[in-house]
Every structure is written in C-alpha cells, then in structure tokens.
Coordinates of C-alpha atoms and ligand atoms in Angstrom, one line a residue:
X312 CA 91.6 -39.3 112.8
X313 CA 88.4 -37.5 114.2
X314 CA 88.1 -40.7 116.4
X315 CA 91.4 -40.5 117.5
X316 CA 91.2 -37.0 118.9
X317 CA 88.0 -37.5 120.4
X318 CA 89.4 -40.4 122.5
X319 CA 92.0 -38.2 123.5
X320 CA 89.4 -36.0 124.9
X321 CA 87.8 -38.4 126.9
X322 CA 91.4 -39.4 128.2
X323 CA 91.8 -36.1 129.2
X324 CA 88.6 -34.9 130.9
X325 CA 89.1 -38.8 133.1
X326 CA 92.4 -37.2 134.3
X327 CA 92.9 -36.9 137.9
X328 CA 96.8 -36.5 139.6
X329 CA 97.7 -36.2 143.2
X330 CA 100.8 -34.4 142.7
X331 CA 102.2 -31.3 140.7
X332 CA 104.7 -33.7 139.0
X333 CA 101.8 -35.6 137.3
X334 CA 100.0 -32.3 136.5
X335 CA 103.5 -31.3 134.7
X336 CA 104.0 -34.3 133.0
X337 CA 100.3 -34.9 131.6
X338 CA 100.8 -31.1 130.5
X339 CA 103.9 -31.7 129.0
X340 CA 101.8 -34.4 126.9
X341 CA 99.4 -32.5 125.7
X342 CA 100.5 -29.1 125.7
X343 CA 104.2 -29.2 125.5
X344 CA 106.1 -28.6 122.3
X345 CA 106.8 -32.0 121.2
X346 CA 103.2 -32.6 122.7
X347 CA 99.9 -34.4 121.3
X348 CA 98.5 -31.3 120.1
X349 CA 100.7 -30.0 118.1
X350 CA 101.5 -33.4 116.8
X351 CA 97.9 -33.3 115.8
X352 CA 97.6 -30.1 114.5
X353 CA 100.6 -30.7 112.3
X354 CA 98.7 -33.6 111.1
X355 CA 95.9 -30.7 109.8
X356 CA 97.3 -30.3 106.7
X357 CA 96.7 -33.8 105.7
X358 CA 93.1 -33.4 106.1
X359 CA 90.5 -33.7 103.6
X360 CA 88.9 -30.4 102.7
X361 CA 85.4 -31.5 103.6
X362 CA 87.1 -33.0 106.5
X363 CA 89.0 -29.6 107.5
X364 CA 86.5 -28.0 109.6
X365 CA 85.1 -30.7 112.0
X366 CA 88.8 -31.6 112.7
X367 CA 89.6 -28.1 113.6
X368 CA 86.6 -27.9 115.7
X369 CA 87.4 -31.6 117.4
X370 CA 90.8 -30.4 118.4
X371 CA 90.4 -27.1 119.8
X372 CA 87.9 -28.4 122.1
X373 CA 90.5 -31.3 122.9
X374 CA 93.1 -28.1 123.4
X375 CA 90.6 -26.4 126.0
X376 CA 89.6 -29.5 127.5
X377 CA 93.7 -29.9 128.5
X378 CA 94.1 -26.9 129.2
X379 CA 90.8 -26.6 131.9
X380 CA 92.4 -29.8 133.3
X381 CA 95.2 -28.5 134.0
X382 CA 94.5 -25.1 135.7
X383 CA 92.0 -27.6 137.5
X384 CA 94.4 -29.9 138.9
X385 CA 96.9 -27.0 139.6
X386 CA 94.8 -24.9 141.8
X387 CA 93.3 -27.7 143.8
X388 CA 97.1 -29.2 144.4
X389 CA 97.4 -25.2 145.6
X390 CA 95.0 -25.1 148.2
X391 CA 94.1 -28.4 149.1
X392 CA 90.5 -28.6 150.5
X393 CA 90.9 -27.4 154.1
X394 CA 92.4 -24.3 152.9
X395 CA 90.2 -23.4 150.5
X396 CA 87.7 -24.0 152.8
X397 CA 88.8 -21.3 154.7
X398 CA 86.3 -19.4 152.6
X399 CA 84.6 -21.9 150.9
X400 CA 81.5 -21.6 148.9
X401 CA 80.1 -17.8 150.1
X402 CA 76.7 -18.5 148.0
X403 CA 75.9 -21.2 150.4
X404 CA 73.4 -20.7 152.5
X405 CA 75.2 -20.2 156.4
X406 CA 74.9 -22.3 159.0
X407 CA 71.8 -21.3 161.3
X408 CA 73.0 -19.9 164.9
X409 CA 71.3 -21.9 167.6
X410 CA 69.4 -19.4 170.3
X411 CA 69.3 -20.8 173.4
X412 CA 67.4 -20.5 176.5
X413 CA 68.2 -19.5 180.0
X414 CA 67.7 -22.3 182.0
X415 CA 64.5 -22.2 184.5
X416 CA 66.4 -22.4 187.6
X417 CA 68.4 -19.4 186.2
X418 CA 64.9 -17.9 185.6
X419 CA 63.5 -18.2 188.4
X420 CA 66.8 -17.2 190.9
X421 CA 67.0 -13.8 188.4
X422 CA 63.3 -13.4 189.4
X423 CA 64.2 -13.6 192.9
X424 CA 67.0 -11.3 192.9
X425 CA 65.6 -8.6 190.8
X426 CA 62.6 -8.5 193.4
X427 CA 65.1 -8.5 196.4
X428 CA 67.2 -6.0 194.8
X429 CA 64.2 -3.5 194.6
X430 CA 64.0 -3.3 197.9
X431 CA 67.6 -3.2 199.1
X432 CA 68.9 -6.6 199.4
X433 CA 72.6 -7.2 197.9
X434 CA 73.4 -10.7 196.3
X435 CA 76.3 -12.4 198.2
X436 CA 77.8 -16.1 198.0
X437 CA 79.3 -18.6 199.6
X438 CA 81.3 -21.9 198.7
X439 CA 79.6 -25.0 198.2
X440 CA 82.4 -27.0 199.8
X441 CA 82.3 -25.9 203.5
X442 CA 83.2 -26.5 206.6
X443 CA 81.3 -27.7 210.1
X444 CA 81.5 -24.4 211.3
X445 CA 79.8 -22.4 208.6
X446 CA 77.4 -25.0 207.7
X447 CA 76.3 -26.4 211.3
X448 CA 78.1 -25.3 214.2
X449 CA 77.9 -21.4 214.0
X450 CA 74.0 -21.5 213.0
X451 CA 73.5 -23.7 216.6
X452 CA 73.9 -27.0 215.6
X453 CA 76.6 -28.2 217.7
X454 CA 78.4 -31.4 217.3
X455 CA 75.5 -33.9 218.9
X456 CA 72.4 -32.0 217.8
X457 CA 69.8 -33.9 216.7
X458 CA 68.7 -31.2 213.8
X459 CA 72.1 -32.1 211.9
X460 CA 69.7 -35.3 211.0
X461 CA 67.4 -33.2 209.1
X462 CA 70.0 -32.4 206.6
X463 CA 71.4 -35.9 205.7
X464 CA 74.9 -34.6 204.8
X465 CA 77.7 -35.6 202.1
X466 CA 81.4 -35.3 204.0
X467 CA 84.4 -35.8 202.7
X468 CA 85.9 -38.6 203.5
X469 CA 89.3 -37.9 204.1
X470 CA 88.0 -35.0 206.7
X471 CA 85.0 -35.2 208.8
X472 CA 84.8 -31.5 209.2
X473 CA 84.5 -30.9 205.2
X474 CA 81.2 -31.4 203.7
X475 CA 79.2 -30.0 200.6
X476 CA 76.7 -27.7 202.1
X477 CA 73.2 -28.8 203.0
X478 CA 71.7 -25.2 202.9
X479 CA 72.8 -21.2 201.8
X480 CA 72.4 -20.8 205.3
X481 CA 76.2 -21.2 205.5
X482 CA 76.4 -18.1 203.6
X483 CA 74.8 -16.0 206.6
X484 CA 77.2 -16.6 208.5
X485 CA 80.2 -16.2 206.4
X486 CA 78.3 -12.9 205.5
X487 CA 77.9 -11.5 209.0
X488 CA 81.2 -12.8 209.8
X489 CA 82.6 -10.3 207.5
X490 CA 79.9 -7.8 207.2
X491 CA 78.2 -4.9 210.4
X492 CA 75.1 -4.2 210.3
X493 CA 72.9 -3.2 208.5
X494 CA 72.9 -5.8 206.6
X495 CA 70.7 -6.8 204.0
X496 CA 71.8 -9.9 201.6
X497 CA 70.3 -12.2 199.6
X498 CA 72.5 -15.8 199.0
X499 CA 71.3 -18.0 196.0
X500 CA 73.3 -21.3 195.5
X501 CA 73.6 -24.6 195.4
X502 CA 73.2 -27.1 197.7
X503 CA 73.9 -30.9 198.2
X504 CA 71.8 -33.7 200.7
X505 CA 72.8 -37.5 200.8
X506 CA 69.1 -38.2 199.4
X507 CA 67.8 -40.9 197.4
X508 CA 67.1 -39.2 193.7
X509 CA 63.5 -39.2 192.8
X510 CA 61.0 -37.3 190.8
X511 CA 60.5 -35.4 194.1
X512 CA 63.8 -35.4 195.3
X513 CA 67.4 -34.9 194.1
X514 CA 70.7 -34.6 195.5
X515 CA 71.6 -31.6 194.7
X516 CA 69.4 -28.7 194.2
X517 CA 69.3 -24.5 194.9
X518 CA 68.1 -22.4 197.5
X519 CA 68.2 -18.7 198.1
X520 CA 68.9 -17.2 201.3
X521 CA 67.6 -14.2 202.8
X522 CA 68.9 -12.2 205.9
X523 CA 68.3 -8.6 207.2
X524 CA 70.4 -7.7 210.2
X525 CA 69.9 -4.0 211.9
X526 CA 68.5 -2.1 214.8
X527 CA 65.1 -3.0 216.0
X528 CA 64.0 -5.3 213.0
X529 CA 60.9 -7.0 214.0
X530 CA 58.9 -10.0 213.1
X531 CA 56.7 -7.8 211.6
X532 CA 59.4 -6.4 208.9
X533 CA 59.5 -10.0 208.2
X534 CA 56.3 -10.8 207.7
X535 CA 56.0 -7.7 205.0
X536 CA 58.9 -8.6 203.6
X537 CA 57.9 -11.9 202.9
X538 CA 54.2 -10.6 201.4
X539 CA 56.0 -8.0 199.2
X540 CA 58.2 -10.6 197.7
X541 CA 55.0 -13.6 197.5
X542 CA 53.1 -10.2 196.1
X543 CA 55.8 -10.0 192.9
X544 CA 56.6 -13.1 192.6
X545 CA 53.4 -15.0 192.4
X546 CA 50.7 -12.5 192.2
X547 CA 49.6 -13.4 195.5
X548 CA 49.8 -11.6 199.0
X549 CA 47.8 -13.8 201.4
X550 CA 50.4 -15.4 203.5
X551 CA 50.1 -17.2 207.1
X552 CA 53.2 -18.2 209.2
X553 CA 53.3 -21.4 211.0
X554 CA 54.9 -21.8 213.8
X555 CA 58.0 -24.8 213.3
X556 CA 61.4 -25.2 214.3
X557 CA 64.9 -24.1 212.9
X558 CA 68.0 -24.2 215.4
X559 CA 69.0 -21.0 213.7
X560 CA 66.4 -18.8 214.5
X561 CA 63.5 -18.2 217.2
X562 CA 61.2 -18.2 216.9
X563 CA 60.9 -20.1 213.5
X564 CA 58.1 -19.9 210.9
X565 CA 56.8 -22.0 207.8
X566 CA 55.5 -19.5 205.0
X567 CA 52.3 -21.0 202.9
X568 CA 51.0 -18.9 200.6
X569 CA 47.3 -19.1 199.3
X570 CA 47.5 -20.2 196.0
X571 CA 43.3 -20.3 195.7
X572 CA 41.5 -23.1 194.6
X573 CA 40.3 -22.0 191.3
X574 CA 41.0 -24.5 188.7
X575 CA 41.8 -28.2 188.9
X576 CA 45.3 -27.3 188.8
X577 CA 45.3 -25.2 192.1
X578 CA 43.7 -28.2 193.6
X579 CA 46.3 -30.9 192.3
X580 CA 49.2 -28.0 193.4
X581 CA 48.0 -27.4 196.8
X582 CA 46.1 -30.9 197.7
X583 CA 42.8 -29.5 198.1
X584 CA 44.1 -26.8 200.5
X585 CA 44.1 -23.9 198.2
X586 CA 47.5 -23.8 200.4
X587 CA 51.5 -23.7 199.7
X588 CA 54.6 -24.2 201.3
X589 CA 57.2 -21.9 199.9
X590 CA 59.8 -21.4 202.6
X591 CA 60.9 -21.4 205.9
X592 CA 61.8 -17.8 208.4
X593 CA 62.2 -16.8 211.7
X594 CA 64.4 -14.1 213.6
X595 CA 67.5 -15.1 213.8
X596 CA 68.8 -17.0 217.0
X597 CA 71.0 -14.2 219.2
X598 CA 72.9 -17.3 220.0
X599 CA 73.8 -17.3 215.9
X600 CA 74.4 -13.2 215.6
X601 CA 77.3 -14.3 218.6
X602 CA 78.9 -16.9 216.8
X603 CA 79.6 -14.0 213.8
X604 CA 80.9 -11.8 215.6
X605 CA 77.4 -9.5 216.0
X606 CA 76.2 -7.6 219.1
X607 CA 72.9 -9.4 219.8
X608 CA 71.7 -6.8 222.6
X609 CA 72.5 -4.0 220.0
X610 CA 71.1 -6.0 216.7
X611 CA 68.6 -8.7 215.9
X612 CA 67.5 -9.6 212.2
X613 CA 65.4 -12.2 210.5
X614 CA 66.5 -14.5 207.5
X615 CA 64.2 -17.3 205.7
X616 CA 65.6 -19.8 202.8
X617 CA 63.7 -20.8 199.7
X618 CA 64.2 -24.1 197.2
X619 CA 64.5 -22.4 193.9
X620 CA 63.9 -25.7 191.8
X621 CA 60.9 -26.3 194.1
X622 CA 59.2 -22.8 192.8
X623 CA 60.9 -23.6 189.6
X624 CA 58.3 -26.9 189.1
X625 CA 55.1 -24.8 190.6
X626 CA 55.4 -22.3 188.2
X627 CA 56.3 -24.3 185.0
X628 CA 54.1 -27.4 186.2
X629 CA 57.1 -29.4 185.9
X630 CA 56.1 -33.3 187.4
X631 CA 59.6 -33.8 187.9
X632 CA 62.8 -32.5 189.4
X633 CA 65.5 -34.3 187.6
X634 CA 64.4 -32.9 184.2
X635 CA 66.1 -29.9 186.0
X636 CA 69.3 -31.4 185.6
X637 CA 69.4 -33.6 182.8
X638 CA 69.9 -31.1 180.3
X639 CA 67.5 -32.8 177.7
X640 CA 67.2 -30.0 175.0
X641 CA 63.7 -30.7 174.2
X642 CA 62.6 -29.6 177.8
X643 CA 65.0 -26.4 177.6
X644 CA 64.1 -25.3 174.4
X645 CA 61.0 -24.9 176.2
X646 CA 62.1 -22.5 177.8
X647 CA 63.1 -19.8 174.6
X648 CA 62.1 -16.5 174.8
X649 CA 61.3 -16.4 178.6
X650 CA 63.1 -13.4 180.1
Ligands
DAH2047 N1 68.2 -23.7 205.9 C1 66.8 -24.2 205.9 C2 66.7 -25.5 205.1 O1 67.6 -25.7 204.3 C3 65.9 -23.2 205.4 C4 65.8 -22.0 206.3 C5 64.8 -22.0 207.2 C6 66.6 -20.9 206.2 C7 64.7 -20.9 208.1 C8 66.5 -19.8 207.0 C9 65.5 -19.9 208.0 O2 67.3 -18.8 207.0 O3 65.4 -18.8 208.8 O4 65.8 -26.2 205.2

C-alpha cells in the first residue's frame, strides 16, 4: 500500500500540463472528491497499527506534493514567462550599463570650439551636400580653374552642379552670405574627396573652419589668433607662416607649428624637422567678400581651415586614419574617460 502511494508521488511531482484543462483534470484526480486521496485515506482504516503512522506520513506528503503541483502549474499557465518576466528575478544581479566614450574626432572638434569660443568665435554650419556656388565658384574658383583639381570632388550624377563638399570653406560663404560684419565663426564639419582610402587618406574626413570678417582686421590679428589657439591647443606657441596658395584668400599661408625635437617621437611626427603642418590661412580674397554680398573697401577678414582627424592622429599617435571610422570598440573604448 505504502508502495502504491509512493508511486503516486513520484507520478505527481513528473507532472507537467500545457493547459488549464490538464491542471483541472489532474487536480480533479488527486484532489477532487471522488479523487485518489481520499480514496486512499479511506483506505486508512484498514491499516495495520504499526503500519498507521508511516502511512499517514506517506500520504500527506503525497497530498502536499498535489497540491504544490498544482498551484505550480496554475500560476505559470497565469503568467506565462514573458510576463512574468516583466519583473523577473529582483535578486539577480542587474545587467551592467555600458559607459561609453566620446569619440576622438568629437574630442578633439569640442577642443577646438571651446578654445574659439573663449575668444569670440560662434559655431556655425553648413550642409554637406552643396552646390558649385558655395563650394567653388563664390570662394574664386570659377568653372575652368585649375585649383578645382586640388580637391578631387564627388558630384552627383544626375546634376553636375551638386557635389558633397570638398572643404567647410563652403560654410564661409553661406555664413557671410547671410551674416554683416563683424563676423566671427567657427565651421566644423564634414567633408568628402574622390580619394583612394589609405592609412593616410580617407574619403571622407572633418575640418574646421575659421573666419573673422570686420573693419581693419590685419594679418597680424591672424597671426595671434592662430598662436593663441596653437598656444591652447598644443602647448606650443612658436608658429611660422609659409607663404602658399589658396584661390580664396591673398595672400595665403601654411601654419607649421614647432613641435620640438625632444623625444624620438617628435622626430618620427615631424620627420626630423622638429616642424608641423596644422593648417592653411590667409586674408580672405576681396574678390570672395563680393561674391557674399560684403563691402570689400569697407571690410576685409582672414579665415584658415584645419583637418580635425589629422590633429586627431598627432595627438593620440594614431598610425592610421580609417580606425577613425571603423568603429572598432576596442580602439574607442580607448578613449573612456577623456573629457
Ligand atoms: N579649404 C582648404 C582645404 O580644404 C583649407 C583652407 C585654407 C581654408 C586656407 C581656409 C583658408 O579658410 O584660408 O584645403
């Protein structure tokens, strides 16, 4: 009899159901009037006195066991996993938050601005889908000029006269187009050239853009301009300017700033020179200020342009520039913690 029970409990505790009905009708089995425990527990009477108490013990754990099941099996039919999960365990431990990092082109352009800003410049931008006008034609490179080959240019096929911009040097013009003087902006963006992808070279990549427009601004605000923001942003304030060429502005300037030659690093970074190329300046062509709309006997102004990713892989000794857009987590995580 003891054996019987017992196998009952096994039965029981093997139970599983999918639906209420089968929940129901395995309780009506067990637990139900006519049901196997009662049946058994009429049966008690019959047993042997020495028997009596193991037999008692046997079926009430056969009556809990039921019972369990079926509270079980009814509150998981209830909320069926994806609700319950709605809470789910609270003792767990949670799931960790991931930090993340800000990017090192977003580093460095927040850099820039923040040094810009101290000294009056306003952030303004531009689209990165533009037109001939804005990108060539109104900063003096008409149709033929050969300059427009410096700047091997994506168009859009179905429309010569849309490209993606090769320089934030568009955004000067839309600026001045829509702004007097004085004017004092600062244009970071993005910017796209038909180039060959490299370690040294990418398609796509950022610039910022700088111009100050007013009365009487001289090459010598430039000049300080440019040293105040090498100053903060490198530590370093010797500068020279070489003279080079820009159809936009005259007359046009290269800025190198002396980087030293102190460790081997320097030397690798500046080939021996102690000497680096950050950006290009020069006072904006009267010919340009015309074209927006700006008196150029009344105004003049200067404006430079600086690759951001370039300063981006001097600072961070980065050997190459399409880390900067692969997104590889194990270089950006790099980055944590930095501003
Ligand atoms: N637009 C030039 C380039 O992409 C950079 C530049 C040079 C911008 C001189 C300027 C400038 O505003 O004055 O190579």
């Amino acid at each position: 009899m003891i054996d019987t029970i017992k196998e009952h409990i096994a039965k029981v505790e093997a139970f599983s159901a999918e639906t209420k009905e089968a929940v129901e009708t395995f309780r009506i089995a067990y637990l139900g009037k006519k049901g196997i425990l009662n049946q058994l527990f009429a049966e008690f009477k019959n047993v042997p006195n020495e028997q009596k108490k193991e037999f008692g013990q046997t079926i009430n754990q056969l009556k809990s066991a039921a019972t369990d099941k079926v509270a079980q099996l009814t509150a998981s039919l209830e909320n069926p996993l994806e609700e319950s999960g709605k809470y789910g365990d609270l003792t767990r431990p949670g799931n960790p938050v991931a930090l993340g990092a800000r990017h090192p082109i977003s580093i460095v352009k927040k850099q820039i601005i923040d040094i810009f800003s101290r000294i009056g410049f306003n952030v303004s931008e531009g689209p990165e889908i533009e037109d001939d006008w804005h990108n060539f034609t109104a900063l003096n490179l008409p149709e033929y000029h050969p300059a427009r080959d410096m700047q091997d240019t994506f168009f859009v096929q179905t429309d010569p006269d849309i490209l993606l911009r090769t320089h934030t040097s568009s955004v000067q013009v839309r600026y001045m187009e829509n702004n007097q003087p004085p004017i004092r902006t600062i244009s970071p963006g993005r910017v796209y050239r038909n180039e060959a992808i490299s370690a040294r070279s990418h398609c796509f990549f950022h610039q910022v853009e700088g111009l100050y427009v007013d009365k009487d601004v001289s090459f010598a605000d430039l000049k300080q301009t440019l040293q105040y923001f090498t100053k903060e942003m490198f530590g370093k304030s010797k500068i020279r300017l070489r003279p080079s060429y820009f159809p936009f502005t005259e007359p046009s300037a290269e800025v190198d700033v002396y980087w030293g030659l102190e460790t081997e690093t320097d030397y690798k970074m500046t080939k021996g020179t102690g000497w680096l190329e950050i950006m290009g300046c020069g006072m904006v062509d009267p010919n340009v200020l015309t074209n927006c709309g700006i008196d150029a006997e009344q105004y003049s102004g200067f404006a430079f342009g600086m690759g951001i990713d370039r300063i981006a892989l001097l600072l961070y000794q980065i050997g190459d520039i399409r880390l900067l857009s692969e997104n590889d987590l194990r270089f950006l995580e790099q980055f944590k913690g930095v501003l």
